[in-house]
XYZ file of C-alpha atoms in Angstrom:
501
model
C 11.547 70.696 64.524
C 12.721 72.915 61.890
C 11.811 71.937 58.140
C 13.831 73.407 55.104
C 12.083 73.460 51.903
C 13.720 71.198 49.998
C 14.774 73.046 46.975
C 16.647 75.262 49.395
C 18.068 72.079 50.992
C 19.487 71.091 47.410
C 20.967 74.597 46.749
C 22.835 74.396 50.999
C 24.160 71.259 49.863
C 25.318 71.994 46.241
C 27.721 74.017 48.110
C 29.259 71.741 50.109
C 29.640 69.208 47.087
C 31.426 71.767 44.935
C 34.464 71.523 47.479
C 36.828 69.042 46.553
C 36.924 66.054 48.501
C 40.255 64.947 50.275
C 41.781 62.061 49.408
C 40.663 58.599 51.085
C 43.415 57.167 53.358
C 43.662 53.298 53.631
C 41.294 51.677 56.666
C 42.688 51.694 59.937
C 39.753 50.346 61.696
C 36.704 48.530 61.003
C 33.190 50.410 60.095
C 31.203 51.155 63.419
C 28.291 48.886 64.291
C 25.143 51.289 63.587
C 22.709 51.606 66.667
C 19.346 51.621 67.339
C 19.467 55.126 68.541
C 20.906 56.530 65.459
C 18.053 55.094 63.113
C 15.545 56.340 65.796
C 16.364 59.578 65.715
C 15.698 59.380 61.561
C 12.404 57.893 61.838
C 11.032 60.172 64.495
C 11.811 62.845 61.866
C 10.402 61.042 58.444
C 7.543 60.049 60.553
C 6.438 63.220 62.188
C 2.957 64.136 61.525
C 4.936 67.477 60.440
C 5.749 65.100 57.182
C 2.065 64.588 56.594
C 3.013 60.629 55.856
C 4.670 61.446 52.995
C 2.865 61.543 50.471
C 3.916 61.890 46.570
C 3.543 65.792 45.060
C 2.987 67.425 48.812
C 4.595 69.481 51.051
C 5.408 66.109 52.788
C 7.135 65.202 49.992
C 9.184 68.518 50.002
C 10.246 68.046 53.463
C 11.137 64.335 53.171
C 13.543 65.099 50.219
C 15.008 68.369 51.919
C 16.001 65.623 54.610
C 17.392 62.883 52.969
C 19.115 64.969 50.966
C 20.790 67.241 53.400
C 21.781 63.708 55.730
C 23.260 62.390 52.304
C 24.918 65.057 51.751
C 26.336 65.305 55.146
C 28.002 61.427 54.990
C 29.616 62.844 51.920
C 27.389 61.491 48.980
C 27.564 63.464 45.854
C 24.755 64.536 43.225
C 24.795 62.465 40.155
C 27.050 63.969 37.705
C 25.033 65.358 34.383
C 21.745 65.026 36.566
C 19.293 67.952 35.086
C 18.364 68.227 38.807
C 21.170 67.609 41.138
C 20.085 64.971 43.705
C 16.571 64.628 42.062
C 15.012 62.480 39.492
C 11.731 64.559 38.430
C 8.996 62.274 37.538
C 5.760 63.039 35.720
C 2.694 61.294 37.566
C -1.282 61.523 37.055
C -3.381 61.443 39.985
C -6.731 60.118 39.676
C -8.961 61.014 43.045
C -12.634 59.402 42.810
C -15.058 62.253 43.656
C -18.265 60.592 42.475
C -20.394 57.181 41.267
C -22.476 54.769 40.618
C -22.775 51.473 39.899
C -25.911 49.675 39.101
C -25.911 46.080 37.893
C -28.506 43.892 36.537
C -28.792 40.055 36.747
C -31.184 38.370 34.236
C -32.241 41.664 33.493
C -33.322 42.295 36.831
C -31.505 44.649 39.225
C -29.344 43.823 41.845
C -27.714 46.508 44.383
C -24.419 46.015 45.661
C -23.776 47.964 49.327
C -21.836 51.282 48.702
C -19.637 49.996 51.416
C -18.898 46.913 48.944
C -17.556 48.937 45.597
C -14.774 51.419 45.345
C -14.486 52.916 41.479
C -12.362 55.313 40.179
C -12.297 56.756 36.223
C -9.404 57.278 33.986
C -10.198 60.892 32.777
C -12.498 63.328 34.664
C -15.853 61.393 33.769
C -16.964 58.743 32.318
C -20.234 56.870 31.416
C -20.435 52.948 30.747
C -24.121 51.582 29.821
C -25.342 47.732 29.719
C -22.165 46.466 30.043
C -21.681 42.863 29.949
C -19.927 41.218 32.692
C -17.197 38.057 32.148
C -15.544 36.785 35.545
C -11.667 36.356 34.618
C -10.207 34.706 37.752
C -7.038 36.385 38.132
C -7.127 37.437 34.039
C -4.299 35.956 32.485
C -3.360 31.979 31.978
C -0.502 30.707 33.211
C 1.616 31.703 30.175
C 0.961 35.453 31.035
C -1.284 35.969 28.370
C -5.062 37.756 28.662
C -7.449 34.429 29.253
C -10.912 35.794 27.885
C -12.436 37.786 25.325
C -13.095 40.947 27.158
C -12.994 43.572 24.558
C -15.950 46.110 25.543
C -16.914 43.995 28.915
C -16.833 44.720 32.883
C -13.953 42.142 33.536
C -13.849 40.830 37.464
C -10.833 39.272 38.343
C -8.909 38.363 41.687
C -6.340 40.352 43.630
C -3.786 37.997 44.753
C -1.216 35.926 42.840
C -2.200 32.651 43.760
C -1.747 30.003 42.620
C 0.674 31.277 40.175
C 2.881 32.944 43.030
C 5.926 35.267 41.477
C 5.219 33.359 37.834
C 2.825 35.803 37.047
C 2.379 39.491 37.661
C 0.545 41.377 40.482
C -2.684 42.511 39.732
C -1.891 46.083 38.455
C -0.309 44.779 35.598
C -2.790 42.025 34.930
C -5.290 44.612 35.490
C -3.160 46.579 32.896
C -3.337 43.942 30.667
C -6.728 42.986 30.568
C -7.284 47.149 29.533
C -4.823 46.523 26.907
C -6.777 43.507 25.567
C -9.475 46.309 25.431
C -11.881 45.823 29.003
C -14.321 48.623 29.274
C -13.806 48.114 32.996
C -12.344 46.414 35.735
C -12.975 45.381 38.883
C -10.661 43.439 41.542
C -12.076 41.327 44.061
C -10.377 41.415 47.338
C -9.486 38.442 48.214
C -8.371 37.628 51.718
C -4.698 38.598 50.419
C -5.967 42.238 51.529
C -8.361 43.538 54.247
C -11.004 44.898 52.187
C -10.899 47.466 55.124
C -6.741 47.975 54.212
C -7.107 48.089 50.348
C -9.887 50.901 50.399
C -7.959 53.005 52.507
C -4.434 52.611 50.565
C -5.781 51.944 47.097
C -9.161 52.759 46.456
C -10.796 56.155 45.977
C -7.187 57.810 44.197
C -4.761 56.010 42.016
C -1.608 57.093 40.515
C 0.206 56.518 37.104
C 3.057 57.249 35.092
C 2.206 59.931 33.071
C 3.592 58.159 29.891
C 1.799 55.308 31.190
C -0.548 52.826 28.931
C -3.903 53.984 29.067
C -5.989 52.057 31.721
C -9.637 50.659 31.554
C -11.841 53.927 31.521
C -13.276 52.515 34.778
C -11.478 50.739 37.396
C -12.346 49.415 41.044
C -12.799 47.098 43.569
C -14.980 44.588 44.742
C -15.219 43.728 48.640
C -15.197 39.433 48.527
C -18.511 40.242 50.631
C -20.325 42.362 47.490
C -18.607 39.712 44.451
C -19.510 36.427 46.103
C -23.508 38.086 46.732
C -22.948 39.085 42.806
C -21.854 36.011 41.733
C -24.320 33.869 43.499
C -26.905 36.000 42.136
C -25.848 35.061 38.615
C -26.066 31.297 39.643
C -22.352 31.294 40.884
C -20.607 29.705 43.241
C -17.545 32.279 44.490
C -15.332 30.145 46.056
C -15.587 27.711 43.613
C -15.297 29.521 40.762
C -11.638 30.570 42.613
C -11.167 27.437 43.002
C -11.647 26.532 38.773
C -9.387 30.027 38.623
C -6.497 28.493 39.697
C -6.215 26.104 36.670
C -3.307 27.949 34.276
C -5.826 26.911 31.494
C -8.913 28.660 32.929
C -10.821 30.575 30.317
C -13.167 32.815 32.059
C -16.945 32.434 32.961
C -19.298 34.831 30.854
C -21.839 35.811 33.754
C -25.655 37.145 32.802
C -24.881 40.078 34.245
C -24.504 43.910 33.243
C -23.200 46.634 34.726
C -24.143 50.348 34.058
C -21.007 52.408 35.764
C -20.219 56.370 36.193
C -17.355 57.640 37.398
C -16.659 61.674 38.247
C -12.480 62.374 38.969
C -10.628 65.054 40.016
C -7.422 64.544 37.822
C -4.099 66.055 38.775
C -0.816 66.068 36.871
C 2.294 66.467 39.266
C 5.713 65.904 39.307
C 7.393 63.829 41.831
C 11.143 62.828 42.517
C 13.303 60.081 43.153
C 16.465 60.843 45.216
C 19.926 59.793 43.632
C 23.047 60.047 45.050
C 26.444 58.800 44.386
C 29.406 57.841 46.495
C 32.563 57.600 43.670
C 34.494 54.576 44.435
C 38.198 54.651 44.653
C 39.352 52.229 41.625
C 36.349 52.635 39.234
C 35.886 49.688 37.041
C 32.854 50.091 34.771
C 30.587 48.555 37.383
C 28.578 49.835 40.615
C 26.260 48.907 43.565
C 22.771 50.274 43.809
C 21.391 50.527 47.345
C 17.310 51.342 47.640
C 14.569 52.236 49.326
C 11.280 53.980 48.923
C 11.015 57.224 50.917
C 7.010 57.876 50.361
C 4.326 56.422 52.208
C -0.157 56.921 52.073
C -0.265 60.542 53.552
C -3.039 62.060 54.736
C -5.135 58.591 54.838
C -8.132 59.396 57.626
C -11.454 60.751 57.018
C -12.227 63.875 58.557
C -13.023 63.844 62.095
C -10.939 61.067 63.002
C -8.501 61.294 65.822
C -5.405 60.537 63.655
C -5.920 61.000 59.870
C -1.587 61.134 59.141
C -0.694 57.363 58.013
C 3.344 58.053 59.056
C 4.862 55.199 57.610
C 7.166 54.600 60.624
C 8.566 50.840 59.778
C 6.772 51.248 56.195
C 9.407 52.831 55.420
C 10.657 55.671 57.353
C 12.964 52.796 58.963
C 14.161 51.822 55.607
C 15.276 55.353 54.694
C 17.084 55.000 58.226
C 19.485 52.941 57.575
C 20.165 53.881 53.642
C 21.401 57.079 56.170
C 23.699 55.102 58.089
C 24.979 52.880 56.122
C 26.108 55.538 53.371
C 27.791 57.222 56.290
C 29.855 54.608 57.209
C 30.588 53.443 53.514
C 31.483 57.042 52.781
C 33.778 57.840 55.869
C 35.832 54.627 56.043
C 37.916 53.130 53.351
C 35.959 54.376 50.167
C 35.323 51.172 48.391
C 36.698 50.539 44.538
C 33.191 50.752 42.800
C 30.991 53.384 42.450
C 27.978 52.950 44.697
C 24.488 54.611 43.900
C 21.837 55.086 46.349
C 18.152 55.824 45.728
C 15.176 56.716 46.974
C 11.774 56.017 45.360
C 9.058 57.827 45.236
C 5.189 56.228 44.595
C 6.496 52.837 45.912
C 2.913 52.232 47.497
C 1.513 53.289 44.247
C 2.866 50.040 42.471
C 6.741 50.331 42.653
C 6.549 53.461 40.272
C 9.605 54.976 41.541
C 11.563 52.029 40.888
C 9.800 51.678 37.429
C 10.790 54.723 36.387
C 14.177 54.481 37.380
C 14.501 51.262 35.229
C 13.172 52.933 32.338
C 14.890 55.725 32.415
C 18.314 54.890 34.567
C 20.515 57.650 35.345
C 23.322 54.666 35.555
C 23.238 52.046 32.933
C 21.567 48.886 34.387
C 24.336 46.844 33.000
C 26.795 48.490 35.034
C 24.707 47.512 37.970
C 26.253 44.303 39.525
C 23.508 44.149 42.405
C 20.829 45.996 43.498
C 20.266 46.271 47.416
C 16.115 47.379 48.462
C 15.529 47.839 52.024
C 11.957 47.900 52.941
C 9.828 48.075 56.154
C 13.218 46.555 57.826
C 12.254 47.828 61.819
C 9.914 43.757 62.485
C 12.045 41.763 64.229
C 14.549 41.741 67.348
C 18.153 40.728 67.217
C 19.091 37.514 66.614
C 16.882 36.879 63.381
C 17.874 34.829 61.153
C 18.658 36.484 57.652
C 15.942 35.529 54.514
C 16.634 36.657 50.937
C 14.379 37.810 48.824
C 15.366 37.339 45.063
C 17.694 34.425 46.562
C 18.794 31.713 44.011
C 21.988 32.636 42.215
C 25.098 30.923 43.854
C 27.612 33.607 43.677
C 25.202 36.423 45.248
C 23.927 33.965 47.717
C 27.437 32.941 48.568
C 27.936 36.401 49.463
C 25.393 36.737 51.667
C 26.358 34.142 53.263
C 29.753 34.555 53.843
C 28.845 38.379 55.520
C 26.087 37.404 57.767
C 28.562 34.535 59.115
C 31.191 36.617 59.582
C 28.462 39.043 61.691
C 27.454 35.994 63.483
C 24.091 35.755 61.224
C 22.363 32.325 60.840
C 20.925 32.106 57.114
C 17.059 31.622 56.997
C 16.603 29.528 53.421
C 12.918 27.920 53.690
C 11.774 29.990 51.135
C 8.701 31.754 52.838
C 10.223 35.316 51.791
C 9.749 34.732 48.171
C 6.347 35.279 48.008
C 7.075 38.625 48.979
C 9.467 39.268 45.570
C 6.770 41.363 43.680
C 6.122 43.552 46.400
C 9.069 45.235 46.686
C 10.988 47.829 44.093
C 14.118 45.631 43.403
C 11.102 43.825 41.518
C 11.227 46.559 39.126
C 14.814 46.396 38.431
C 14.800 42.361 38.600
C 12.576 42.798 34.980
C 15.228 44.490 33.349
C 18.039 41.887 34.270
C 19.349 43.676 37.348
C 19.844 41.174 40.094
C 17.912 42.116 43.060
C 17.963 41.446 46.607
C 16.268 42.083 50.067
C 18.904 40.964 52.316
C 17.442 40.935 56.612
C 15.574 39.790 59.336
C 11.683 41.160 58.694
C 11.599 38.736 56.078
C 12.634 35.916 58.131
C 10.520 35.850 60.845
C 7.124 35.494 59.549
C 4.740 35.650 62.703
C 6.305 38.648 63.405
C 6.086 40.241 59.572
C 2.075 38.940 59.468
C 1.593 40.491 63.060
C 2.441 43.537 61.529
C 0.691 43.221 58.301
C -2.708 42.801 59.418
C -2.404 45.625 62.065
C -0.480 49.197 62.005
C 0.551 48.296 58.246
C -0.983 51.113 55.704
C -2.776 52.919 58.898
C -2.432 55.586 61.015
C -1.130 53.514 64.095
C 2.429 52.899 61.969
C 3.848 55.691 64.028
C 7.282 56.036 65.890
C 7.431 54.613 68.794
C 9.623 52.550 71.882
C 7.834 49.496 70.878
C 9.305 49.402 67.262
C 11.907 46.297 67.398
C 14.775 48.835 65.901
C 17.506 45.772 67.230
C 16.848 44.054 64.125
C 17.294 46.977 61.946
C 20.726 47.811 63.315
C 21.671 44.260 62.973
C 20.421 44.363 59.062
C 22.085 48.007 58.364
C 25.587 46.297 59.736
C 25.013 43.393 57.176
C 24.508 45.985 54.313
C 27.548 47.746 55.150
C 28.997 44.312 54.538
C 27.129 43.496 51.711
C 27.967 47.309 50.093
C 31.895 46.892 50.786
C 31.916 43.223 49.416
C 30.272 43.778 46.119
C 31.929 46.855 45.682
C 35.384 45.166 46.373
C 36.999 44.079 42.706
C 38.951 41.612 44.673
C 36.346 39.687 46.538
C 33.621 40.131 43.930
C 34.064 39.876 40.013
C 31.114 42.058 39.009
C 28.705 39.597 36.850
């Protein structure tokens, strides 16, 4: 396979957009179904070890943007007019990667070890020494009106991973843990609750973190706490684990101060970078002030294997090489049949696995007003589930869009899927980013729907090495989903058949 550096890519394709398009003749046939041979041959690219799993700020990266660019380009997408980087959104990041640490605690003033294998830290700036600090256990660190639930100001806070039982009311625990630094914590450390193979989250979030480089500052130590090492910890200190999760789950909970202290160092190799989201345009025919957004992150964990292991390259195959699949398809066939009357925008996020970054970015700092945005269209990790699936919605619950959806999966033979099992799934996914600014959101598709499938997948290849390309990927389901967004982009893009709230 040959790979094109992906500045070189940009400049090969500048060319081609500098020729002026033809005009668009009126449709004289429908769009062609997409196959599962067509988004195969994408994903065997994005997810060639040659790709290094595509990681943010490497060569990986380079080579995943030189591709989706170039294919873009190809189906006829343009760059983004008054871009300062055609194609690309450059984005400053800070990488934090843990190179050293300790932790020692003491309970009643007596010390108590916690297994290496139990602790994951990682420090803000390049070092950084904490000594006798006092431990509070937070539950999941904010009551249920969003707001910081203990005094932690100079204090080791613990709190919980998951959501529960506060569900999309509340945020995930990056921006809890955010908050509880803002309210001042010393450090903190997540527990991982069963939401999360301990196994999983060290391998995709421990040792190196990301940020924004115009990011709030963090705690000056952050980490993780296997359930294992915090329930030992907490019984130690007279605790009951499980029921103080339990108490956690009342939106009035107020913290337990714990006779504990912690003294924590942390050593960090710190990296600024840039990375890039990936913006294209398709210019409608009859303009009207408002556009569709179609998304998808294109970066994945990278090199994710210690050395010596067999296969250290987490690809990213369904997660989401198969996402990025079918943006490619489906902006082919919106771009070489009737050209729709709105302007439609597609993106590709970077840092996605990092905590929707990408997509955070892009809100911030939109290179299309969000108000001009009348939906926003993610596809994520799409390649679960055979055809035939019903179709789930996540960020479901306003009438017109879900009318919509609707009305184009029945008219591709679609049965709806509305028990409401995909929701919990709303904060893990970018369109979350652009749902906080007022853009409405959605995750139109099978994977969602089919949730023996989706957890099958979860608590195997998911954020490991074994998400690779292969026969056994269910790719029916994705073809079936890429024909509904084809739908779903010419319908909202349509002035007649959609208003454009």
């Amino acid at each position: 396979m040959k790979i094109i550096h992906f500045r070189a890519a940009i400049a090969a394709v500048a060319l081609v957009a500098s020729v002026p398009s033809a005009a668009v003749a009126a449709p004289a046939k429908a769009d062609p179904p997409v196959t599962e041979a067509q988004l195969a041959a994408h994903i065997k690219v994005l997810a060639d070890d040659a790709f290094e799993g595509r990681a943010p700020g490497t060569d990986g990266e380079d080579r995943t943007i030189a591709y989706i660019v170039a294919e873009w380009a190809k189906a006829g997408l343009e760059a983004v007019p008054g871009s300062t980087t055609p194609w690309l959104q450059p984005i400053p990041f800070v990488e934090s990667r843990a190179v050293g640490g300790t932790a020692k605690f003491k309970v009643n003033g007596r010390d108590f070890a916690i297994e290496d294998d139990g602790i994951i830290l990682t420090g803000r700036e390049a070092s950084a020494a904490l000594t006798n600090v006092p431990a509070v256990f937070v539950g999941y660190g904010v009551d249920g009106t969003g707001k910081v639930n203990a005094d932690v100001a100079g204090k080791l806070a613990i709190m919980l991973f998951d959501n529960a039982p506060f569900g999309d009311k509340l945020p995930r625990y990056r921006e809890r843990r955010q908050l509880l630094a803002d309210a001042g914590a010393a450090a903190v450390l997540v527990i991982a609750t069963d939401a999360v193979p301990w196994a999983q989250l060290r391998d995709s979030a421990g040792a190196t973190s990301m940020r924004l480089a115009d990011a709030k500052p963090a705690a000056p130590v952050s980490g993780f706490l296997s359930l294992e090492a915090a329930d030992a910890l907490l019984a130690k200190a007279g605790q009951d684990g499980g029921a103080l999760r339990e108490a956690a789950k009342s939106p009035d909970y107020r913290g337990v101060v714990l006779p504990v202290s912690a003294d924590l160092t942390t050593q960090s190799a710190i990296r600024p970078f840039i990375s890039n989201n990936v913006i294209a345009k398709l210019p409608g025919a009859k303009p009207d002030g408002k556009a569709v957004l179609f998304l998808g992150h294109w970066d994945h964990l990278g090199i994710c294997g210690d050395e010596g292991d067999a296969d250290r390259i987490c690809n990213g195959a369904v997660d989401n090489a198969s996402g990025i699949a079918v943006l490619i398809e489906v902006a082919k066939r919106l771009a070489s049949g009737a050209r729709p009357d709105r302007d439609i925008y597609f993106l590709a996020t970077t840092a996605e696995e990092k905590g929707l970054l990408g997509a955070r970015y892009f809100a911030d700092h939109p290179v299309v007003p969000l108000t001009d945005i009348t939906v926003a269209l993610n596809v994520d990790t799409i390649a679960i589930s055979p055809r035939g699936t019903p179709v789930a919605t996540i960020g479901r619950g306003k009438p017109a869009y879900d009318a919509v959806v609707r009305q184009v999966a029945t008219k591709l033979g679609r049965k709806l899927d509305e028990d409401g099992e995909a929701d919990a799934f709303i904060q893990r996914q970018d369109g979350w980013a652009l749902g906080a600014k007022g853009v409405t959101s959605l995750m139109v598709g099978g994977s969602f729907s089919d949730m023996p499938l989706l957890e099958a997948f979860l608590s195997s290849d998911y954020h490991g090495p074994n998400d690779n390309f292969s026969d056994k990927i269910p790719l029916g389901g994705a073809a079936e989903d890429a024909d509904l967004h084809v739908g779903l982009g010419r319908t909202f893009a349509d002035v007649k058949a959609w208003p454009g709230k």
